[in-house]
PDB file of C-alpha atoms in Angstrom:
ATOM      1  CA  MET A   1      70.698 188.852 185.771  1.00  0.00           C
ATOM      2  CA  GLN A   2      71.307 188.415 182.046  1.00  0.00           C
ATOM      3  CA  ASN A   3      68.632 190.924 181.020  1.00  0.00           C
ATOM      4  CA  ARG A   4      69.927 193.487 183.500  1.00  0.00           C
ATOM      5  CA  PHE A   5      73.401 193.022 182.065  1.00  0.00           C
ATOM      6  CA  PHE A   6      72.297 193.921 178.541  1.00  0.00           C
ATOM      7  CA  ASP A   7      70.191 196.793 179.847  1.00  0.00           C
ATOM      8  CA  LEU A   8      73.425 198.440 180.999  1.00  0.00           C
ATOM      9  CA  SER A   9      74.200 199.389 177.397  1.00  0.00           C
ATOM     10  CA  LYS A  10      70.979 201.443 177.315  1.00  0.00           C
ATOM     11  CA  ASP A  11      71.784 203.517 180.397  1.00  0.00           C
ATOM     12  CA  PRO A  12      72.375 207.244 179.753  1.00  0.00           C
ATOM     13  CA  ILE A  13      75.559 206.941 181.810  1.00  0.00           C
ATOM     14  CA  LYS A  14      77.582 204.245 180.107  1.00  0.00           C
ATOM     15  CA  PRO A  15      79.125 201.641 182.420  1.00  0.00           C
ATOM     16  CA  SER A  16      82.890 201.279 182.654  1.00  0.00           C
ATOM     17  CA  ASP A  17      84.712 198.328 181.124  1.00  0.00           C
ATOM     18  CA  GLN A  18      85.564 197.201 184.643  1.00  0.00           C
ATOM     19  CA  GLU A  19      81.899 197.096 185.650  1.00  0.00           C
ATOM     20  CA  LEU A  20      80.896 195.245 182.489  1.00  0.00           C
ATOM     21  CA  THR A  21      83.722 192.768 182.950  1.00  0.00           C
ATOM     22  CA  ARG A  22      82.749 192.090 186.553  1.00  0.00           C
ATOM     23  CA  LYS A  23      79.114 191.450 185.659  1.00  0.00           C
ATOM     24  CA  ALA A  24      80.050 189.313 182.647  1.00  0.00           C
ATOM     25  CA  GLN A  25      82.311 187.242 184.885  1.00  0.00           C
ATOM     26  CA  GLU A  26      79.422 186.703 187.281  1.00  0.00           C
ATOM     27  CA  ILE A  27      77.124 185.514 184.489  1.00  0.00           C
ATOM     28  CA  VAL A  28      79.676 183.186 182.912  1.00  0.00           C
ATOM     29  CA  ALA A  29      80.721 181.790 186.291  1.00  0.00           C
ATOM     30  CA  SER A  30      77.075 181.218 187.203  1.00  0.00           C
ATOM     31  CA  TYR A  31      76.426 179.255 184.000  1.00  0.00           C
ATOM     32  CA  GLU A  32      79.645 177.273 184.369  1.00  0.00           C
ATOM     33  CA  SER A  33      78.867 176.372 187.955  1.00  0.00           C
ATOM     34  CA  TYR A  34      75.346 175.276 187.136  1.00  0.00           C
ATOM     35  CA  LEU A  35      76.346 173.275 184.056  1.00  0.00           C
ATOM     36  CA  SER A  36      79.149 171.511 185.907  1.00  0.00           C
ATOM     37  CA  ASP A  37      76.449 169.863 188.019  1.00  0.00           C
ATOM     38  CA  ASN A  38      73.721 169.809 185.352  1.00  0.00           C
ATOM     39  CA  SER A  39      75.586 169.109 182.128  1.00  0.00           C
ATOM     40  CA  LYS A  40      72.494 167.674 180.428  1.00  0.00           C
ATOM     41  CA  ASP A  41      70.230 170.662 181.081  1.00  0.00           C
ATOM     42  CA  VAL A  42      69.355 171.587 177.504  1.00  0.00           C
ATOM     43  CA  ASN A  43      67.632 174.841 178.428  1.00  0.00           C
ATOM     44  CA  ALA A  44      70.703 176.052 180.306  1.00  0.00           C
ATOM     45  CA  LEU A  45      72.965 175.103 177.399  1.00  0.00           C
ATOM     46  CA  ILE A  46      70.770 177.047 174.987  1.00  0.00           C
ATOM     47  CA  LEU A  47      70.534 180.103 177.242  1.00  0.00           C
ATOM     48  CA  PHE A  48      74.295 180.178 177.756  1.00  0.00           C
ATOM     49  CA  GLY A  49      74.837 179.753 174.026  1.00  0.00           C
ATOM     50  CA  LYS A  50      72.493 182.638 173.283  1.00  0.00           C
ATOM     51  CA  PHE A  51      74.281 184.818 175.839  1.00  0.00           C
ATOM     52  CA  LEU A  52      77.664 184.095 174.267  1.00  0.00           C
ATOM     53  CA  ASP A  53      76.280 184.697 170.790  1.00  0.00           C
ATOM     54  CA  LYS A  54      74.852 188.045 171.846  1.00  0.00           C
ATOM     55  CA  VAL A  55      78.190 189.239 173.231  1.00  0.00           C
ATOM     56  CA  GLY A  56      80.074 188.365 170.048  1.00  0.00           C
ATOM     57  CA  GLN A  57      81.395 184.936 171.038  1.00  0.00           C
ATOM     58  CA  GLN A  58      79.796 182.851 168.299  1.00  0.00           C
ATOM     59  CA  ASP A  59      82.649 180.327 168.235  1.00  0.00           C
ATOM     60  CA  HIS A  60      82.075 179.569 171.900  1.00  0.00           C
ATOM     61  CA  ALA A  61      78.291 179.713 171.604  1.00  0.00           C
ATOM     62  CA  VAL A  62      78.093 177.034 168.919  1.00  0.00           C
ATOM     63  CA  ASN A  63      79.727 174.528 171.272  1.00  0.00           C
ATOM     64  CA  TYR A  64      76.802 174.790 173.645  1.00  0.00           C
ATOM     65  CA  PHE A  65      74.282 174.579 170.814  1.00  0.00           C
ATOM     66  CA  LEU A  66      76.017 171.451 169.517  1.00  0.00           C
ATOM     67  CA  GLU A  67      75.985 169.958 172.999  1.00  0.00           C
ATOM     68  CA  ALA A  68      72.267 170.695 173.318  1.00  0.00           C
ATOM     69  CA  ASP A  69      71.720 169.172 169.873  1.00  0.00           C
ATOM     70  CA  SER A  70      73.508 165.965 170.862  1.00  0.00           C
ATOM     71  CA  ILE A  71      71.209 165.631 173.885  1.00  0.00           C
ATOM     72  CA  ASN A  72      67.996 166.470 172.036  1.00  0.00           C
ATOM     73  CA  PRO A  73      68.233 166.605 168.215  1.00  0.00           C
ATOM     74  CA  ARG A  74      64.586 167.677 167.877  1.00  0.00           C
ATOM     75  CA  LEU A  75      64.903 171.299 168.991  1.00  0.00           C
ATOM     76  CA  ALA A  76      64.178 173.782 166.223  1.00  0.00           C
ATOM     77  CA  VAL A  77      65.762 176.693 168.085  1.00  0.00           C
ATOM     78  CA  VAL A  78      69.069 174.820 168.244  1.00  0.00           C
ATOM     79  CA  LYS A  79      68.978 173.961 164.535  1.00  0.00           C
ATOM     80  CA  GLN A  80      68.309 177.629 163.825  1.00  0.00           C
ATOM     81  CA  GLN A  81      71.251 178.779 165.936  1.00  0.00           C
ATOM     82  CA  ILE A  82      73.648 176.318 164.301  1.00  0.00           C
ATOM     83  CA  GLY A  83      72.427 177.388 160.862  1.00  0.00           C
ATOM     84  CA  ASN A  84      72.962 181.044 161.741  1.00  0.00           C
ATOM     85  CA  TYR A  85      76.495 180.253 162.906  1.00  0.00           C
ATOM     86  CA  LEU A  86      77.308 178.502 159.632  1.00  0.00           C
ATOM     87  CA  ILE A  87      76.117 181.511 157.646  1.00  0.00           C
ATOM     88  CA  GLU A  88      78.274 183.830 159.741  1.00  0.00           C
ATOM     89  CA  GLU A  89      81.194 181.515 158.999  1.00  0.00           C
ATOM     90  CA  GLY A  90      80.576 181.865 155.264  1.00  0.00           C
ATOM     91  CA  ARG A  91      79.088 178.380 154.868  1.00  0.00           C
ATOM     92  CA  PRO A  92      75.511 179.062 153.714  1.00  0.00           C
ATOM     93  CA  LEU A  93      75.105 175.732 151.923  1.00  0.00           C
ATOM     94  CA  ASP A  94      75.911 173.839 155.103  1.00  0.00           C
ATOM     95  CA  ALA A  95      73.211 175.863 156.872  1.00  0.00           C
ATOM     96  CA  PHE A  96      70.464 174.735 154.482  1.00  0.00           C
ATOM     97  CA  PRO A  97      69.543 171.377 156.101  1.00  0.00           C
ATOM     98  CA  PHE A  98      69.434 172.961 159.555  1.00  0.00           C
ATOM     99  CA  PHE A  99      66.927 175.587 158.451  1.00  0.00           C
ATOM    100  CA  MET A 100      64.889 172.961 156.624  1.00  0.00           C
ATOM    101  CA  LEU A 101      64.683 170.842 159.741  1.00  0.00           C
ATOM    102  CA  THR A 102      63.300 173.736 161.807  1.00  0.00           C
ATOM    103  CA  LEU A 103      60.165 173.548 159.655  1.00  0.00           C
ATOM    104  CA  GLU A 104      59.793 169.823 160.154  1.00  0.00           C
ATOM    105  CA  ILE A 105      60.221 170.120 163.924  1.00  0.00           C
ATOM    106  CA  GLU A 106      57.998 173.190 164.426  1.00  0.00           C
ATOM    107  CA  PRO A 107      55.841 173.636 161.310  1.00  0.00           C
ATOM    108  CA  GLN A 108      53.462 176.009 163.104  1.00  0.00           C
ATOM    109  CA  GLN A 109      56.167 178.519 164.049  1.00  0.00           C
ATOM    110  CA  PRO A 110      55.952 181.404 161.526  1.00  0.00           C
ATOM    111  CA  ALA A 111      59.407 182.778 162.330  1.00  0.00           C
ATOM    112  CA  TYR A 112      61.095 179.656 160.951  1.00  0.00           C
ATOM    113  CA  HIS A 113      59.208 179.861 157.658  1.00  0.00           C
ATOM    114  CA  PHE A 114      60.037 183.559 157.387  1.00  0.00           C
ATOM    115  CA  HIS A 115      63.705 182.972 158.174  1.00  0.00           C
ATOM    116  CA  LEU A 116      64.013 180.163 155.630  1.00  0.00           C
ATOM    117  CA  ALA A 117      62.329 182.257 152.937  1.00  0.00           C
ATOM    118  CA  ASN A 118      64.783 185.104 153.487  1.00  0.00           C
ATOM    119  CA  TYR A 119      67.658 182.628 153.444  1.00  0.00           C
ATOM    120  CA  LEU A 120      66.483 181.241 150.091  1.00  0.00           C
ATOM    121  CA  PHE A 121      66.269 184.776 148.723  1.00  0.00           C
ATOM    122  CA  LEU A 122      69.737 185.780 149.939  1.00  0.00           C
ATOM    123  CA  PHE A 123      71.562 182.621 148.869  1.00  0.00           C
ATOM    124  CA  GLU A 124      69.636 181.813 145.717  1.00  0.00           C
ATOM    125  CA  ASP A 125      72.724 181.771 143.473  1.00  0.00           C
ATOM    126  CA  GLU A 126      74.735 179.501 145.767  1.00  0.00           C
ATOM    127  CA  LEU A 127      71.908 176.988 146.190  1.00  0.00           C
ATOM    128  CA  VAL A 128      71.220 176.800 142.459  1.00  0.00           C
ATOM    129  CA  GLU A 129      74.903 176.566 141.537  1.00  0.00           C
ATOM    130  CA  ALA A 130      75.360 173.699 144.003  1.00  0.00           C
ATOM    131  CA  GLU A 131      72.321 171.992 142.403  1.00  0.00           C
ATOM    132  CA  ILE A 132      70.565 171.735 145.747  1.00  0.00           C
ATOM    133  CA  MET A 133      67.472 173.207 144.084  1.00  0.00           C
ATOM    134  CA  ASP A 134      66.757 174.448 140.589  1.00  0.00           C
ATOM    135  CA  LEU A 135      65.819 178.097 140.213  1.00  0.00           C
ATOM    136  CA  ALA A 136      62.119 177.574 139.545  1.00  0.00           C
ATOM    137  CA  ALA A 137      61.682 175.233 142.508  1.00  0.00           C
ATOM    138  CA  LEU A 138      63.637 177.560 144.784  1.00  0.00           C
ATOM    139  CA  LYS A 139      61.547 180.599 143.907  1.00  0.00           C
ATOM    140  CA  SER A 140      58.317 178.667 144.322  1.00  0.00           C
ATOM    141  CA  PHE A 141      59.454 177.274 147.671  1.00  0.00           C
ATOM    142  CA  MET A 142      60.534 180.741 148.820  1.00  0.00           C
ATOM    143  CA  LEU A 143      57.118 182.147 147.959  1.00  0.00           C
ATOM    144  CA  ASP A 144      55.443 179.269 149.798  1.00  0.00           C
ATOM    145  CA  CYS A 145      57.538 179.951 152.904  1.00  0.00           C
ATOM    146  CA  PHE A 146      56.664 183.644 152.921  1.00  0.00           C
ATOM    147  CA  GLU A 147      53.000 182.753 152.442  1.00  0.00           C
ATOM    148  CA  ARG A 148      53.100 180.213 155.248  1.00  0.00           C
ATOM    149  CA  ALA A 149      54.676 182.715 157.640  1.00  0.00           C
ATOM    150  CA  SER A 150      52.054 185.319 156.784  1.00  0.00           C
ATOM    151  CA  SER A 151      49.171 182.882 157.227  1.00  0.00           C
ATOM    152  CA  LEU A 152      50.470 181.656 160.585  1.00  0.00           C
ATOM    153  CA  ASN A 153      50.819 185.216 161.888  1.00  0.00           C
ATOM    154  CA  PRO A 154      48.312 187.357 159.947  1.00  0.00           C
ATOM    155  CA  GLU A 155      48.720 190.362 162.263  1.00  0.00           C
ATOM    156  CA  ASN A 156      52.454 190.663 161.634  1.00  0.00           C
ATOM    157  CA  PHE A 157      52.915 193.519 159.173  1.00  0.00           C
ATOM    158  CA  ASP A 158      56.473 192.549 158.227  1.00  0.00           C
ATOM    159  CA  TYR A 159      55.375 189.029 157.295  1.00  0.00           C
ATOM    160  CA  GLN A 160      52.442 190.285 155.215  1.00  0.00           C
ATOM    161  CA  LEU A 161      54.530 192.906 153.425  1.00  0.00           C
ATOM    162  CA  ARG A 162      57.386 190.540 152.577  1.00  0.00           C
ATOM    163  CA  PHE A 163      54.928 187.962 151.251  1.00  0.00           C
ATOM    164  CA  ALA A 164      53.421 190.583 148.952  1.00  0.00           C
ATOM    165  CA  GLN A 165      56.876 191.739 147.836  1.00  0.00           C
ATOM    166  CA  SER A 166      57.995 188.179 147.131  1.00  0.00           C
ATOM    167  CA  PHE A 167      55.813 188.049 144.022  1.00  0.00           C
ATOM    168  CA  PHE A 168      58.286 190.454 142.425  1.00  0.00           C
ATOM    169  CA  ASP A 169      61.048 187.940 143.207  1.00  0.00           C
ATOM    170  CA  CYS A 170      59.046 185.159 141.554  1.00  0.00           C
ATOM    171  CA  PRO A 171      57.978 186.333 138.065  1.00  0.00           C
ATOM    172  CA  SER A 172      56.215 183.067 137.202  1.00  0.00           C
ATOM    173  CA  ALA A 173      53.842 183.296 140.171  1.00  0.00           C
ATOM    174  CA  SER A 174      50.206 184.193 139.606  1.00  0.00           C
ATOM    175  CA  ARG A 175      49.768 187.928 139.132  1.00  0.00           C
ATOM    176  CA  MET A 176      46.090 187.665 140.023  1.00  0.00           C
ATOM    177  CA  LYS A 177      47.076 186.151 143.348  1.00  0.00           C
ATOM    178  CA  ALA A 178      49.688 188.879 143.797  1.00  0.00           C
ATOM    179  CA  LEU A 179      46.997 191.504 143.262  1.00  0.00           C
ATOM    180  CA  ARG A 180      44.784 189.876 145.882  1.00  0.00           C
ATOM    181  CA  VAL A 181      47.656 189.773 148.360  1.00  0.00           C
ATOM    182  CA  TRP A 182      48.430 193.479 147.887  1.00  0.00           C
ATOM    183  CA  ASP A 183      44.731 194.325 148.214  1.00  0.00           C
ATOM    184  CA  ASP A 184      44.532 192.305 151.424  1.00  0.00           C
ATOM    185  CA  LEU A 185      47.582 194.084 152.807  1.00  0.00           C
ATOM    186  CA  ILE A 186      46.106 197.507 152.086  1.00  0.00           C
ATOM    187  CA  VAL A 187      42.798 196.591 153.736  1.00  0.00           C
ATOM    188  CA  LYS A 188      44.352 194.850 156.718  1.00  0.00           C
ATOM    189  CA  PHE A 189      46.731 197.684 157.655  1.00  0.00           C
ATOM    190  CA  PRO A 190      44.823 200.940 157.036  1.00  0.00           C
ATOM    191  CA  LYS A 191      46.740 202.963 159.630  1.00  0.00           C
ATOM    192  CA  ARG A 192      50.160 202.866 158.009  1.00  0.00           C
ATOM    193  CA  SER A 193      51.905 206.144 157.174  1.00  0.00           C
ATOM    194  CA  SER A 194      51.039 208.071 154.016  1.00  0.00           C
ATOM    195  CA  SER A 195      54.413 207.245 152.479  1.00  0.00           C
ATOM    196  CA  GLU A 196      53.862 203.537 153.138  1.00  0.00           C
ATOM    197  CA  LYS A 197      50.400 203.727 151.582  1.00  0.00           C
ATOM    198  CA  ASP A 198      51.917 205.383 148.518  1.00  0.00           C
ATOM    199  CA  TYR A 199      54.472 202.583 148.340  1.00  0.00           C
ATOM    200  CA  PHE A 200      51.622 200.057 148.383  1.00  0.00           C
ATOM    201  CA  LYS A 201      49.985 201.930 145.500  1.00  0.00           C
ATOM    202  CA  LEU A 202      53.152 201.736 143.410  1.00  0.00           C
ATOM    203  CA  CYS A 203      53.496 198.016 144.063  1.00  0.00           C
ATOM    204  CA  LYS A 204      49.872 197.362 143.212  1.00  0.00           C
ATOM    205  CA  GLY A 205      50.255 199.565 140.156  1.00  0.00           C
ATOM    206  CA  ARG A 206      53.188 197.488 138.980  1.00  0.00           C
ATOM    207  CA  ILE A 207      51.114 194.312 139.288  1.00  0.00           C
ATOM    208  CA  LEU A 208      48.279 195.945 137.333  1.00  0.00           C
ATOM    209  CA  LEU A 209      50.738 196.841 134.574  1.00  0.00           C
ATOM    210  CA  GLU A 210      51.863 193.228 134.387  1.00  0.00           C
ATOM    211  CA  LEU A 211      48.206 192.246 134.066  1.00  0.00           C
ATOM    212  CA  ASN A 212      47.849 194.674 131.150  1.00  0.00           C
ATOM    213  CA  ARG A 213      45.398 196.826 133.118  1.00  0.00           C
ATOM    214  CA  ASP A 214      47.091 200.064 132.161  1.00  0.00           C
ATOM    215  CA  ARG A 215      44.261 202.478 132.890  1.00  0.00           C
ATOM    216  CA  GLU A 216      43.821 201.289 136.479  1.00  0.00           C
ATOM    217  CA  ALA A 217      47.569 201.229 136.978  1.00  0.00           C
ATOM    218  CA  VAL A 218      48.091 204.780 135.729  1.00  0.00           C
ATOM    219  CA  ALA A 219      45.301 206.183 137.908  1.00  0.00           C
ATOM    220  CA  LEU A 220      46.747 204.507 140.972  1.00  0.00           C
ATOM    221  CA  ILE A 221      50.355 205.452 140.248  1.00  0.00           C
ATOM    222  CA  GLU A 222      49.506 209.073 139.493  1.00  0.00           C
ATOM    223  CA  SER A 223      47.798 209.380 142.888  1.00  0.00           C
ATOM    224  CA  VAL A 224      51.148 208.892 144.638  1.00  0.00           C
ATOM    225  CA  SER A 225      52.387 212.146 146.186  1.00  0.00           C
ATOM    226  CA  THR A 226      55.312 211.101 148.405  1.00  0.00           C
ATOM    227  CA  ARG A 227      58.351 213.006 147.161  1.00  0.00           C
ATOM    228  CA  SER A 228      60.863 210.255 147.920  1.00  0.00           C
ATOM    229  CA  LEU A 229      58.909 207.900 145.638  1.00  0.00           C
ATOM    230  CA  THR A 230      58.852 210.275 142.668  1.00  0.00           C
ATOM    231  CA  ASN A 231      61.544 208.466 140.669  1.00  0.00           C
ATOM    232  CA  THR A 232      59.806 205.119 141.056  1.00  0.00           C
ATOM    233  CA  LYS A 233      56.491 206.705 140.148  1.00  0.00           C
ATOM    234  CA  LEU A 234      57.903 208.240 136.957  1.00  0.00           C
ATOM    235  CA  SER A 235      59.660 205.003 136.045  1.00  0.00           C
ATOM    236  CA  LEU A 236      56.420 203.038 136.268  1.00  0.00           C
ATOM    237  CA  LEU A 237      54.535 205.630 134.239  1.00  0.00           C
ATOM    238  CA  LYS A 238      57.235 205.395 131.603  1.00  0.00           C
ATOM    239  CA  GLN A 239      56.741 201.644 131.433  1.00  0.00           C
ATOM    240  CA  VAL A 240      53.136 202.220 130.429  1.00  0.00           C
ATOM    241  CA  LYS A 241      54.395 203.851 127.253  1.00  0.00           C
ATOM    242  CA  VAL A 242      57.247 201.498 126.376  1.00  0.00           C
ATOM    243  CA  LEU A 243      55.966 198.038 127.319  1.00  0.00           C
ATOM    244  CA  LYS A 244      54.391 196.197 124.434  1.00  0.00           C
ATOM    245  CA  LYS A 245      51.277 194.134 124.923  1.00  0.00           C
ATOM    246  CA  ASN A 246      52.964 190.885 124.018  1.00  0.00           C
ATOM    247  CA  GLN A 247      55.601 191.539 126.688  1.00  0.00           C
ATOM    248  CA  LEU A 248      52.904 192.125 129.275  1.00  0.00           C
ATOM    249  CA  LYS A 249      51.076 188.959 128.250  1.00  0.00           C
ATOM    250  CA  GLU A 250      54.306 186.989 128.534  1.00  0.00           C
ATOM    251  CA  ILE A 251      54.822 188.293 132.077  1.00  0.00           C
ATOM    252  CA  SER A 252      51.217 187.760 133.099  1.00  0.00           C
ATOM    253  CA  GLY A 253      50.721 184.369 131.472  1.00  0.00           C
ATOM    254  CA  ASP A 254      47.437 182.818 130.396  1.00  0.00           C
ATOM    255  CA  LYS A 255      44.509 182.101 132.687  1.00  0.00           C
ATOM    256  CA  ASP A 256      45.813 178.667 133.666  1.00  0.00           C
ATOM    257  CA  THR A 257      49.105 180.194 134.698  1.00  0.00           C
ATOM    258  CA  LEU A 258      47.416 183.014 136.572  1.00  0.00           C
ATOM    259  CA  ASP A 259      45.284 180.661 138.587  1.00  0.00           C
ATOM    260  CA  ARG A 260      47.930 178.047 139.320  1.00  0.00           C
ATOM    261  CA  LYS A 261      49.212 177.477 142.831  1.00  0.00           C
ATOM    262  CA  THR A 262      52.827 178.319 143.616  1.00  0.00           C
ATOM    263  CA  GLY A 263      53.606 174.775 144.685  1.00  0.00           C
ATOM    264  CA  ALA A 264      52.525 172.286 147.306  1.00  0.00           C
ATOM    265  CA  PHE A 265      54.092 172.729 150.717  1.00  0.00           C
ATOM    266  CA  LEU A 266      54.694 169.049 151.266  1.00  0.00           C
ATOM    267  CA  GLN A 267      57.803 167.056 152.086  1.00  0.00           C
ATOM    268  CA  ILE A 268      60.111 169.352 154.000  1.00  0.00           C
ATOM    269  CA  LEU A 269      63.232 167.296 154.509  1.00  0.00           C
ATOM    270  CA  PRO A 270      64.114 164.627 151.930  1.00  0.00           C
ATOM    271  CA  ASP A 271      66.767 162.097 152.909  1.00  0.00           C
ATOM    272  CA  PRO A 272      69.710 163.771 151.078  1.00  0.00           C
ATOM    273  CA  HIS A 273      69.246 166.876 153.218  1.00  0.00           C
ATOM    274  CA  LEU A 274      69.104 164.774 156.377  1.00  0.00           C
ATOM    275  CA  ASP A 275      72.345 163.043 155.388  1.00  0.00           C
ATOM    276  CA  ARG A 276      73.964 166.415 154.782  1.00  0.00           C
ATOM    277  CA  LEU A 277      72.778 167.654 158.182  1.00  0.00           C
ATOM    278  CA  HIS A 278      74.371 164.693 159.935  1.00  0.00           C
ATOM    279  CA  GLU A 279      77.583 165.206 157.979  1.00  0.00           C
ATOM    280  CA  VAL A 280      77.829 168.899 158.837  1.00  0.00           C
ATOM    281  CA  THR A 281      76.992 168.281 162.500  1.00  0.00           C
ATOM    282  CA  SER A 282      79.740 165.673 162.756  1.00  0.00           C
ATOM    283  CA  ARG A 283      82.214 167.986 161.053  1.00  0.00           C
ATOM    284  CA  LEU A 284      81.352 170.841 163.393  1.00  0.00           C
ATOM    285  CA  LYS A 285      81.899 168.614 166.412  1.00  0.00           C
ATOM    286  CA  GLU A 286      85.289 167.559 165.046  1.00  0.00           C
ATOM    287  CA  GLU A 287      86.193 171.229 164.666  1.00  0.00           C
ATOM    288  CA  ARG A 288      85.427 171.991 168.309  1.00  0.00           C
ATOM    289  CA  LEU A 289      88.799 173.178 169.486  1.00  0.00           C
ATOM    290  CA  LEU A 290      87.440 175.413 172.237  1.00  0.00           C
ATOM    291  CA  GLY A 291      87.897 174.266 175.812  1.00  0.00           C
ATOM    292  CA  GLN A 292      85.932 175.166 178.909  1.00  0.00           C
ATOM    293  CA  LEU A 293      85.434 178.882 179.417  1.00  0.00           C
ATOM    294  CA  ARG A 294      87.270 180.610 182.234  1.00  0.00           C
ATOM    295  CA  ALA A 295      85.358 183.471 183.838  1.00  0.00           C
ATOM    296  CA  ASP A 296      88.516 184.917 185.368  1.00  0.00           C
ATOM    297  CA  VAL A 297      90.147 185.640 181.995  1.00  0.00           C
ATOM    298  CA  LEU A 298      87.480 187.593 180.143  1.00  0.00           C
ATOM    299  CA  ARG A 299      87.033 191.269 179.400  1.00  0.00           C
ATOM    300  CA  ALA A 300      83.793 193.076 178.526  1.00  0.00           C
ATOM    301  CA  HIS A 301      83.344 196.425 176.783  1.00  0.00           C
ATOM    302  CA  LEU A 302      80.932 198.437 174.636  1.00  0.00           C
ATOM    303  CA  ASP A 303      81.682 198.365 170.921  1.00  0.00           C
ATOM    304  CA  GLY A 304      81.276 201.264 168.500  1.00  0.00           C
ATOM    305  CA  TYR A 305      77.564 200.473 168.145  1.00  0.00           C
ATOM    306  CA  GLY A 306      76.908 200.557 171.877  1.00  0.00           C
ATOM    307  CA  LYS A 307      76.585 196.769 172.139  1.00  0.00           C
ATOM    308  CA  ILE A 308      78.258 194.785 174.889  1.00  0.00           C
ATOM    309  CA  GLN A 309      81.058 192.517 173.664  1.00  0.00           C
ATOM    310  CA  VAL A 310      83.002 189.953 175.683  1.00  0.00           C
ATOM    311  CA  GLU A 311      86.497 188.710 174.877  1.00  0.00           C
ATOM    312  CA  PHE A 312      88.215 185.660 176.354  1.00  0.00           C
ATOM    313  CA  SER A 313      91.943 185.548 176.975  1.00  0.00           C
ATOM    314  CA  ASN A 314      94.105 182.990 175.189  1.00  0.00           C
ATOM    315  CA  ARG A 315      95.287 181.912 178.634  1.00  0.00           C
ATOM    316  CA  SER A 316      92.069 179.916 178.900  1.00  0.00           C
ATOM    317  CA  GLY A 317      93.182 177.667 176.083  1.00  0.00           C
ATOM    318  CA  GLN A 318      90.892 179.370 173.558  1.00  0.00           C
ATOM    319  CA  SER A 319      91.242 181.852 170.777  1.00  0.00           C
ATOM    320  CA  ASN A 320      88.915 184.665 169.759  1.00  0.00           C
TER     321      ASN A 320
END
């Protein structure tokens, strides 16, 4: 029923608000009825929470995720959902321990490593300013997370590409390793578009420049023909002329630096993070001002992006 509901937004003939509202009422009423008799069914709580989140009701959704978390605190998907909610609420630091715990609970799930790495990249300044991690440790950990995601799902192009790109976000990481990663990407995905292949060449060329291998870099960069990449191509060629050798050596580092590992992927969740997670979870539960949903006082509609949104009336004792 839920999948069919969301498929309505893809129909050539868009459904009316009345039709969407009726179907949304059916779904919400069905969940409410089931959960009234099966209040400890974690899977149902998660599914209902995901439904509410997808229709723009994050404040309602988090209640069901918190309830699921109180029943079983060892569910990575629930930690992820709570962390996502905190970010949407402008509380990225509070989200940190939840994302960390997803890795401890399901260390073999590449999506959690990938998500955490992107989180570290996006909220680098906030995490460093709050002294949760220093900059060097954060960048090394981010690189490790991208690498772990790519190794757990080697056929996922997005994971492999972002891992290769992450070396540009981590200047102290081994440039020799970066070169190997870009080479592996090029070999592993030979059927990408010509513009993507040219992009790979520019990235590899940049690494070669940082390794002071100018001749190889220039030959590779000059082979790029994609018009939209012309400015980047010319910029890199200009660097060949203006970068001094001592600057390149400083970027590349000595052999020991080039061959060093980016950091051991060991203890995931030290006690301070666990304490913070418990604190944030308790605070979220105290903030739960939303009562039971009422299926008879909701309205569904398509937003400007063609996505289904559901709104609940204040008559149900809740606010949007």
